[in-house]
Tab-separated table of C-alpha atoms in Angstrom:
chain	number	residue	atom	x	y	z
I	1	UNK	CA	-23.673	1.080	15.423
I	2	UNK	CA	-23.518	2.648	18.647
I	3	UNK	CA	-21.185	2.259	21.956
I	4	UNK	CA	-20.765	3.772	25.174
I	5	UNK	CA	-17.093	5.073	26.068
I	6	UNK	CA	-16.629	2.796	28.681
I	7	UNK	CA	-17.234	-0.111	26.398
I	8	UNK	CA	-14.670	1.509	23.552
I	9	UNK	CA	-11.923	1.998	26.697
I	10	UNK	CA	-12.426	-1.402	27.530
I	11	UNK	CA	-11.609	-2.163	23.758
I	12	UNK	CA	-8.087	-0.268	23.827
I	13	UNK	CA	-7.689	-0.633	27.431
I	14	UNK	CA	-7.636	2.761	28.038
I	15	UNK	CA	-8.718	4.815	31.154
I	16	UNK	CA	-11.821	6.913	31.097
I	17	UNK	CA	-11.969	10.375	32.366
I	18	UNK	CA	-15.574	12.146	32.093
I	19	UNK	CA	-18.877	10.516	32.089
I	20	UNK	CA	-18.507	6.667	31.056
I	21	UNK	CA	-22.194	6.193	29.341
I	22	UNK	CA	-21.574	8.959	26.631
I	23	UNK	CA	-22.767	7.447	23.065
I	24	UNK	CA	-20.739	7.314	20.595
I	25	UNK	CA	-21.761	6.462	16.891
I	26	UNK	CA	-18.273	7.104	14.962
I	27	UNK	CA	-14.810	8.623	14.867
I	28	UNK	CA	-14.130	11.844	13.068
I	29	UNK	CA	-11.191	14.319	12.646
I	30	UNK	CA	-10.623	16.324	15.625
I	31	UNK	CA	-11.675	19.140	13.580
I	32	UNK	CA	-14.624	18.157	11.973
I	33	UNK	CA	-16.070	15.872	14.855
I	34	UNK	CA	-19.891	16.706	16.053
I	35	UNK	CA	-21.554	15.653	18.421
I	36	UNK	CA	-21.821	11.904	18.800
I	37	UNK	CA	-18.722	10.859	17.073
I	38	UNK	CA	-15.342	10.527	18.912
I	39	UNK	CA	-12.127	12.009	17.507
I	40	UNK	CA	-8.153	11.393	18.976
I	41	UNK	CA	-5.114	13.557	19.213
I	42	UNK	CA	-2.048	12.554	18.464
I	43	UNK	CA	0.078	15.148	16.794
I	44	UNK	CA	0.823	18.519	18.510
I	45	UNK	CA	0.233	20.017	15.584
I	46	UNK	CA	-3.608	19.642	16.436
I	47	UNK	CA	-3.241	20.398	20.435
I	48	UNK	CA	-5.679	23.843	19.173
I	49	UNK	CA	-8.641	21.718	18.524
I	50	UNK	CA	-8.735	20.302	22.015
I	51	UNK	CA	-10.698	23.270	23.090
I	52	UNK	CA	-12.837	23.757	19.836
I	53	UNK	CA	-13.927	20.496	19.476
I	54	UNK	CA	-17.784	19.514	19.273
I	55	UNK	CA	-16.923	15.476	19.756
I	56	UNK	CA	-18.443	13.892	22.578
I	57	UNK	CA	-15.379	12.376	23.764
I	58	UNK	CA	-11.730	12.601	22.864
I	59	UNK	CA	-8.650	9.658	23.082
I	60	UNK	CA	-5.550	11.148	24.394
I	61	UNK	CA	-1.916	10.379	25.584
I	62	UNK	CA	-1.751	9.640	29.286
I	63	UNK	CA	0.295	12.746	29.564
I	64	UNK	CA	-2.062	15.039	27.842
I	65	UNK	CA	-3.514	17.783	29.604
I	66	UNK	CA	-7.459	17.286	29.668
I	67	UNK	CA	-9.412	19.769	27.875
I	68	UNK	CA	-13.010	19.213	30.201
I	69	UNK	CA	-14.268	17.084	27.940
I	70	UNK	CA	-14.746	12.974	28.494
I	71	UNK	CA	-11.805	11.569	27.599
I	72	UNK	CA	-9.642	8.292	26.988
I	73	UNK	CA	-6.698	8.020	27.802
I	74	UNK	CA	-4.057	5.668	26.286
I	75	UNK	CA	-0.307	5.112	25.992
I	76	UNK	CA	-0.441	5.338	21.973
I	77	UNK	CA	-3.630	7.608	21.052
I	78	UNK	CA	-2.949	7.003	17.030
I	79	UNK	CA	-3.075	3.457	17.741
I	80	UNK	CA	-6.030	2.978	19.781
I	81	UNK	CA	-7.674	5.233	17.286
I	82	UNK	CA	-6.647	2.762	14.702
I	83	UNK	CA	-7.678	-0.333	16.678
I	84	UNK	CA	-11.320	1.843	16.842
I	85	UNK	CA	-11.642	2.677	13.161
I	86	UNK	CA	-12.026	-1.607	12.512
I	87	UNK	CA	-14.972	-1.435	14.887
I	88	UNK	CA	-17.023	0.973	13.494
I	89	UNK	CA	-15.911	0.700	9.981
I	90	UNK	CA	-15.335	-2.893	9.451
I	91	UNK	CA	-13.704	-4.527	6.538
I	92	UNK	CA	-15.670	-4.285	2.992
I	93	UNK	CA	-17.059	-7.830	2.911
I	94	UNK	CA	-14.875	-10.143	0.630
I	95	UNK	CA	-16.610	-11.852	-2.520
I	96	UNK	CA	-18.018	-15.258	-2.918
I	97	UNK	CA	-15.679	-17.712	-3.307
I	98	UNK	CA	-15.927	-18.833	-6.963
I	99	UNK	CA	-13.793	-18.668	-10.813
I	100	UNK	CA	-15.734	-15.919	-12.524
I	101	UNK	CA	-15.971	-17.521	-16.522
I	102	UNK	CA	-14.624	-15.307	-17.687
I	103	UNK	CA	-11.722	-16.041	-16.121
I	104	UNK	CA	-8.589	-18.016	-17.706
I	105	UNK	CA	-7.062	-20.424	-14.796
I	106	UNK	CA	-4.423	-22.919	-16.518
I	107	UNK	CA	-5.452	-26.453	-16.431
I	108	UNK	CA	-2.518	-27.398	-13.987
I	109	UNK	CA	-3.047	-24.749	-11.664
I	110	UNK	CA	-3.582	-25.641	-8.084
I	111	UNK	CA	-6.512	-23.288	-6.432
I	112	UNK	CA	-6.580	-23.809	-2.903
I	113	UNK	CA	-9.814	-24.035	-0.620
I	114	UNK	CA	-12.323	-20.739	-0.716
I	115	UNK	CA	-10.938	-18.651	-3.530
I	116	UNK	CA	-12.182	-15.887	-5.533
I	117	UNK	CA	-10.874	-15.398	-8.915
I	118	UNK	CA	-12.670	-12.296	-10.573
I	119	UNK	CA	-13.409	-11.569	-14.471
I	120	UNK	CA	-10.444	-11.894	-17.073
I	121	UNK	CA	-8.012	-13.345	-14.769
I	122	UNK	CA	-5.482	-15.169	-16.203
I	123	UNK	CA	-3.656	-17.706	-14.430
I	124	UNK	CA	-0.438	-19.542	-15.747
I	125	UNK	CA	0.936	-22.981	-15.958
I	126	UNK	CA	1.829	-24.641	-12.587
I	127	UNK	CA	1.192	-21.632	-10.501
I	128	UNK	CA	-0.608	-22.023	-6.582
I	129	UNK	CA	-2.627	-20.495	-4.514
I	130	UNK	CA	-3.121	-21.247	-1.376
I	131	UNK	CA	-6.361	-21.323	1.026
I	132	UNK	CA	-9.028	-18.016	1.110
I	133	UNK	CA	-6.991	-16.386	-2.055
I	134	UNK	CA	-8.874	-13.477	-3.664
I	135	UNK	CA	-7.865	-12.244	-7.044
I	136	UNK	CA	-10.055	-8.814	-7.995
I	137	UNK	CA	-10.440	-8.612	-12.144
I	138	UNK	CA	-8.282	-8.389	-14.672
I	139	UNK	CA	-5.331	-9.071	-12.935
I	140	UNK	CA	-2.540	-11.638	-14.003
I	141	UNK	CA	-0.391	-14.363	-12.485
I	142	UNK	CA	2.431	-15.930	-14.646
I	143	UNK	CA	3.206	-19.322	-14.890
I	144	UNK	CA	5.160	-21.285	-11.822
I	145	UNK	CA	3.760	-18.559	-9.273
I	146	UNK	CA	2.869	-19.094	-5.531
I	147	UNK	CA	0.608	-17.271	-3.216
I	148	UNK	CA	0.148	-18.247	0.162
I	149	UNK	CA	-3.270	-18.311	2.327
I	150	UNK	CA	-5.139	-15.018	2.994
I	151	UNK	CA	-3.424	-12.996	0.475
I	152	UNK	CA	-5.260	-10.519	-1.522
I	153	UNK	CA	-4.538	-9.015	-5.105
I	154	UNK	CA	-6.686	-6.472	-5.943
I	155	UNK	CA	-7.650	-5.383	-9.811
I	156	UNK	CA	-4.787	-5.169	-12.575
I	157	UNK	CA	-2.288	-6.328	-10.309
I	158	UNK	CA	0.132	-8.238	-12.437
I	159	UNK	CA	2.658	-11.351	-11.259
I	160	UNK	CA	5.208	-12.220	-13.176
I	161	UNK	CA	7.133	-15.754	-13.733
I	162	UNK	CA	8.052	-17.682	-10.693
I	163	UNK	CA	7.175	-14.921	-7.954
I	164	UNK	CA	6.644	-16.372	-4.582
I	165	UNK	CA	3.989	-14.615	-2.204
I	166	UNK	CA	3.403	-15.407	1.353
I	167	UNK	CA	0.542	-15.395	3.168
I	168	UNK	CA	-1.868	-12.560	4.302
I	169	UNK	CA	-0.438	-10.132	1.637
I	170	UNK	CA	-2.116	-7.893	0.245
I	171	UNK	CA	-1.709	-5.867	-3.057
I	172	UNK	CA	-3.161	-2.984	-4.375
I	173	UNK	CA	-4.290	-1.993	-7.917
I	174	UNK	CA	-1.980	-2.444	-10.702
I	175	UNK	CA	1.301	-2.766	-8.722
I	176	UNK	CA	3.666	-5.357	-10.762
I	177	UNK	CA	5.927	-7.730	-9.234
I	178	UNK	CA	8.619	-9.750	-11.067
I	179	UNK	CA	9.173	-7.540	-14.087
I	180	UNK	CA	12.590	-7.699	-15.887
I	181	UNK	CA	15.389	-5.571	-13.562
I	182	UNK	CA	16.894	-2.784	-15.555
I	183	UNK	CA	20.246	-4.312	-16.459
I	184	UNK	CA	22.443	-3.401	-19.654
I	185	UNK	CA	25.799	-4.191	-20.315
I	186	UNK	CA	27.827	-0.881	-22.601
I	187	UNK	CA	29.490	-2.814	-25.349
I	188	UNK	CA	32.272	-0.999	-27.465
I	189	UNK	CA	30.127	-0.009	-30.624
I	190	UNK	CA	28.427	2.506	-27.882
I	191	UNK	CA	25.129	0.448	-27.649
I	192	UNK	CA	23.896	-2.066	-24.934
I	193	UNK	CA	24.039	-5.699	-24.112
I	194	UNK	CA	20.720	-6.679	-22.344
I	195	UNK	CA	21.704	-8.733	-19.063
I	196	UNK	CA	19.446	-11.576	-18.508
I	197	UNK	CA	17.313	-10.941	-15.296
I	198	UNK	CA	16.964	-14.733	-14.120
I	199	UNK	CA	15.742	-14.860	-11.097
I	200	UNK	CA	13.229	-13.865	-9.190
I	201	UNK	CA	11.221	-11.654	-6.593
I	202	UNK	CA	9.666	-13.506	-2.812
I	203	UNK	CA	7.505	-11.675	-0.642
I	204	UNK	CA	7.046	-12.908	2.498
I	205	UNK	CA	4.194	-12.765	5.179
I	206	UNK	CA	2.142	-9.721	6.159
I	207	UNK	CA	3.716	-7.316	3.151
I	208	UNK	CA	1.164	-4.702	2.452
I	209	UNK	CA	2.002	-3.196	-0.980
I	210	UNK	CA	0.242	-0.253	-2.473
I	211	UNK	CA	-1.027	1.210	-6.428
I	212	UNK	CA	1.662	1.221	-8.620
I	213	UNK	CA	4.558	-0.227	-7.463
I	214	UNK	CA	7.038	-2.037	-9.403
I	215	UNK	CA	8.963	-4.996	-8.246
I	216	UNK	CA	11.742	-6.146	-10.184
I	217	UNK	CA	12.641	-9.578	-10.339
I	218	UNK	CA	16.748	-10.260	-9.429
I	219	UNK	CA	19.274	-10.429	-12.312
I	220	UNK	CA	20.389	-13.922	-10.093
I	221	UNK	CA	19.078	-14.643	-6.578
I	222	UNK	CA	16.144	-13.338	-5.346
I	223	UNK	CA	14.709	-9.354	-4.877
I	224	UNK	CA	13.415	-9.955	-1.347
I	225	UNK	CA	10.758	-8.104	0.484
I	226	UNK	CA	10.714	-9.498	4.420
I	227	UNK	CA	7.971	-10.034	6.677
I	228	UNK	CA	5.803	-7.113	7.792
I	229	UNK	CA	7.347	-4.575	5.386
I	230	UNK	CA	4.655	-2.023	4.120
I	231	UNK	CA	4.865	-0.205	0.974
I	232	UNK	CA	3.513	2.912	-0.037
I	233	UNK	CA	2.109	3.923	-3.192
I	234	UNK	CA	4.119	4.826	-6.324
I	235	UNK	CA	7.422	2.363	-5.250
I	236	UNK	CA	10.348	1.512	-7.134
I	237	UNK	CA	12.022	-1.316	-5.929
I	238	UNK	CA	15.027	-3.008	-8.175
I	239	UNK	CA	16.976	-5.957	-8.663
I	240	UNK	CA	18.129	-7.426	-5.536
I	241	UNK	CA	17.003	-5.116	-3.174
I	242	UNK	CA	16.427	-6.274	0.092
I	243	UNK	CA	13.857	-4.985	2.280
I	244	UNK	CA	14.212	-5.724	5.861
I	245	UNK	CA	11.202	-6.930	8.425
I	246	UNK	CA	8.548	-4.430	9.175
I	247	UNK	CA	10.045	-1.503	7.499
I	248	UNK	CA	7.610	1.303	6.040
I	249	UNK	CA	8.436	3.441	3.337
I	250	UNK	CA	6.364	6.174	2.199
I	251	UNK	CA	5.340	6.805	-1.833
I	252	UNK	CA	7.535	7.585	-4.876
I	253	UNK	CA	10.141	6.223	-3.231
I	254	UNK	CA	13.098	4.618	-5.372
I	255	UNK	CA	15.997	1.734	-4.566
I	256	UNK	CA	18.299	0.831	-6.442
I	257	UNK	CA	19.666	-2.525	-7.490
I	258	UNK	CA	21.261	-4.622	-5.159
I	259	UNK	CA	20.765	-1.995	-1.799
I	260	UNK	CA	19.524	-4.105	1.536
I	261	UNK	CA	17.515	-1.922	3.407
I	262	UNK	CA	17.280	-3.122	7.183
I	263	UNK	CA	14.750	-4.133	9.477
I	264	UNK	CA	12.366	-1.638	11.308
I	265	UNK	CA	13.392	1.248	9.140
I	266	UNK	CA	11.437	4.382	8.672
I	267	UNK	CA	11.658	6.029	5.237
I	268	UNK	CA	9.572	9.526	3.819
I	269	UNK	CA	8.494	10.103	0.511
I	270	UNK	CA	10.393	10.538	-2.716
I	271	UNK	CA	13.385	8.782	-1.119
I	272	UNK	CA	16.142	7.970	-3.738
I	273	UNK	CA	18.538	5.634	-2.681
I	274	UNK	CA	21.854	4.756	-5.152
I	275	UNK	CA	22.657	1.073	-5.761
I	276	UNK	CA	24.999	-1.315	-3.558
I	277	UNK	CA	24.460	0.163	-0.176
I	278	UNK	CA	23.012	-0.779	2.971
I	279	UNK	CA	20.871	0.889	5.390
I	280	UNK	CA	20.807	-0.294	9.201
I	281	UNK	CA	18.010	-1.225	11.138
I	282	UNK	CA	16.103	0.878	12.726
I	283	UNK	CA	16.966	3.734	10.643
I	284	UNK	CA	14.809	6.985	9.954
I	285	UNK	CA	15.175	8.458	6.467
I	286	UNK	CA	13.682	12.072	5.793
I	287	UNK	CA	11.424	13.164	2.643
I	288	UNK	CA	13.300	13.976	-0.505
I	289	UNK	CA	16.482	12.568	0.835
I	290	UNK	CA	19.151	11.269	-1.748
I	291	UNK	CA	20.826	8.532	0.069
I	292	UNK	CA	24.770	7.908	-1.523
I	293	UNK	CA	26.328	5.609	0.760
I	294	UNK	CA	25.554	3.135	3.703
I	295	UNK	CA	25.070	4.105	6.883
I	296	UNK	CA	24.641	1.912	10.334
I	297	UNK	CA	22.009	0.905	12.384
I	298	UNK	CA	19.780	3.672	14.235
I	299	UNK	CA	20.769	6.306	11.840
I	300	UNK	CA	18.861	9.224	10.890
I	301	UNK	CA	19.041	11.313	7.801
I	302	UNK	CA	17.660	13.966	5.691
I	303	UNK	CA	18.892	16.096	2.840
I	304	UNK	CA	20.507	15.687	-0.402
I	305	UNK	CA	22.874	14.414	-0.429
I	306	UNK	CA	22.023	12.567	3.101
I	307	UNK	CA	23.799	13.331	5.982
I	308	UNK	CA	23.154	13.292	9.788
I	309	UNK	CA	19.332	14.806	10.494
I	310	UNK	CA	20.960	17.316	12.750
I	311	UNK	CA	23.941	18.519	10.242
I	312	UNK	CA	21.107	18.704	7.729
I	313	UNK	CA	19.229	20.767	10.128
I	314	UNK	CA	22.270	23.688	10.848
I	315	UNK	CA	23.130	23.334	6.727
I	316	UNK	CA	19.316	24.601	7.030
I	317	UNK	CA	19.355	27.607	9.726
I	318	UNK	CA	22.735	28.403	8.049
I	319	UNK	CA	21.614	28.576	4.452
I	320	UNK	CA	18.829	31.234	5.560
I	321	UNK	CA	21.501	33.553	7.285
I	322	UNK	CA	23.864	33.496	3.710
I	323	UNK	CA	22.385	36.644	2.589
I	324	UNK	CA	22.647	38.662	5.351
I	325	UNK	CA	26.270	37.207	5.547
I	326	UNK	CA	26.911	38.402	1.879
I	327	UNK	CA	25.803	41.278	2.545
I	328	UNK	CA	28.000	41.744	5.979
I	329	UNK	CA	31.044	40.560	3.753
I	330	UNK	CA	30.293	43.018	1.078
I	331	UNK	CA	30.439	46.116	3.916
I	332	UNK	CA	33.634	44.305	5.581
I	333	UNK	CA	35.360	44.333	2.147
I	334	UNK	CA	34.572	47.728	1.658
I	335	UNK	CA	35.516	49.116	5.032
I	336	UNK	CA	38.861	47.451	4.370
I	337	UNK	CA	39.203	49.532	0.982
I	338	UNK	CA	38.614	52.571	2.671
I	339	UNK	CA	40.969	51.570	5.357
I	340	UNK	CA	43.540	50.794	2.957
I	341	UNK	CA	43.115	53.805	1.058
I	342	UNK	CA	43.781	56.450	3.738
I	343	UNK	CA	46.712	54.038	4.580
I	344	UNK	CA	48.309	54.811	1.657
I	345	UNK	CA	47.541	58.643	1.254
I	346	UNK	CA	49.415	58.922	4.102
């Protein structure tokens, strides 16, 4: 497959600097790119490549100085280079519509139009799915489930009773949604009273979710994960969490029961949030934070316990300066000794 810049800037609507007829026959790292392929650059971290670079031609932020090569430039260069990537690596092509026989779909089941249900699925009693469903192997759906059109559960991903899934969803290899929240009552002999997790878990349109992640189904109500939200890998989400529209959160991430997390947040790995607080929209949370209390829209935070990015930041620069502090304290104290000494001598 094979295109000329000036047909991939027409793509992405970008602007071409250079020569327009270059051929270009894939996308590459900026680092790696040969000849032929075309590469992006959207971190500074990578600005040394520009010069290095063997790719043909290069996408670029309209405020990025040119580095002599043919270039495209663009207001978002990660996007455009993600808007590329479907055009020269297009989807893997989706299996025949069909019930493999090995399969186990419940007699009451409803399959809608152009599904693929792979080997050893199980499906339960009175569960839907809608239009264009594929189901990869092995995985299960519990009885009284619905999946919308378009959505996609890929192999040993495992749906529990009464989940409700939108439409174009998509969820990756052995993730489980709708298993029993962690609830447990102390009871005076020192053991624990197991609390009844009755209700259940909806995920709405356009949720991406990825390997591994646990969803918990709601001790009453519903756990809730919104339209557009996109999961990592390796996420814990509890009873009644909330998950506001078109958030991202990054893997090993964990929430605790009954915290809404709002709309359009950012969050970084290993994220550990306690139970029973909110987050605002629009919020950016920092790698290895531990989050202990709400905080409003258009925060960001970072550290552990969180806190304001930029208080986290001086704790930082401070932390690094303690030992030369302790040691400046150390020759202060003992300066005063000495003072104090001669004072009283005299």
């Amino acid at each position: 497959m094979m295109y000329t810049v000036a047909e991939l800037a027409k793509l992405i609507n970008g602007e071409v600097e250079g020569d327009p007829n270059v051929e270009i026959t894939g996308i590459a790292k900026i680092e790696e790119a040969c000849p032929g392929e075309m590469t992006f650059l959207a971190n500074p971290q990578y600005e040394r490549f520009l010069e290095t670079t063997q790719a043909s031609a290069i996408i670029i932020s309209n405020d990025q100085k040119a580095s002599g090569k043919t270039v495209i430039r663009v207001p978002d260069p990660y996007l455009s280079f993600a808007e590329l990537l479907g055009v020269f690596y297009p989807p893997e092509k989706a299996p025949d519509p069909g019930i493999d026989s090995s399969a186990h779909v419940s007699e009451n089941a409803k399959i809608g139009k152009n599904c693929c249900i792979g080997a050893n699925v199980v499906i339960g009693s009175d569960s839907s799915l809608g239009k264009n469903v594929i189901i990869y192997p092995n995985a299960f759906i519990g009885d009284h489930v619905v999946i919308g059109d378009d959505t996609t559960l890929h192999a040993g991903v495992s749906v529990r009773y009464g989940v409700r899934i939108g439409s174009r969803v998509t969820i990756q290899n052995n993730s489980v949604v709708g298993s029993a929240g962690f609830g447990f009552a102390p009871k005076e002999t020192g053991d624990y009273e197991k609390i009844p997790q009755v209700g259940n878990v909806i995920i709405e349109d356009d949720v991406e979710i990825g390997a591994g992640c646990t969803i918990d189904r709601a001790t009453l109500g519903a756990t809730r994960i919104e339209k557009g939200v996109k999961l990592d890998n390796l996420i814990q989400v509890a009873h009644n969490v909330v998950i506001g529209k078109n958030t991202v959160i990054a893997a090993q991430t964990g929430i605790s029961g009954s915290t809404e997390i709002g709309e359009r947040c950012m969050i970084g790995g290993q994220v550990g949030f306690v139970g029973h607080i909110k987050l605002g929209n629009g919020s950016m949370v920092g790698a290895q934070s531990g989050v202990p209390k709400s905080f409003g829209d258009g925060s960001k935070i970072s550290g552990s316990p969180a806190k304001p990015h930029r208080e986290e930041l001086l704790i930082q620069v401070m932390q690094k300066k303690l030992t030369d502090f302790y040691k400046r304290l150390d020759l202060l104290e003992k300066q005063i000794e000495e003072y104090q000494k001669k004072g009283n001598e005299r």
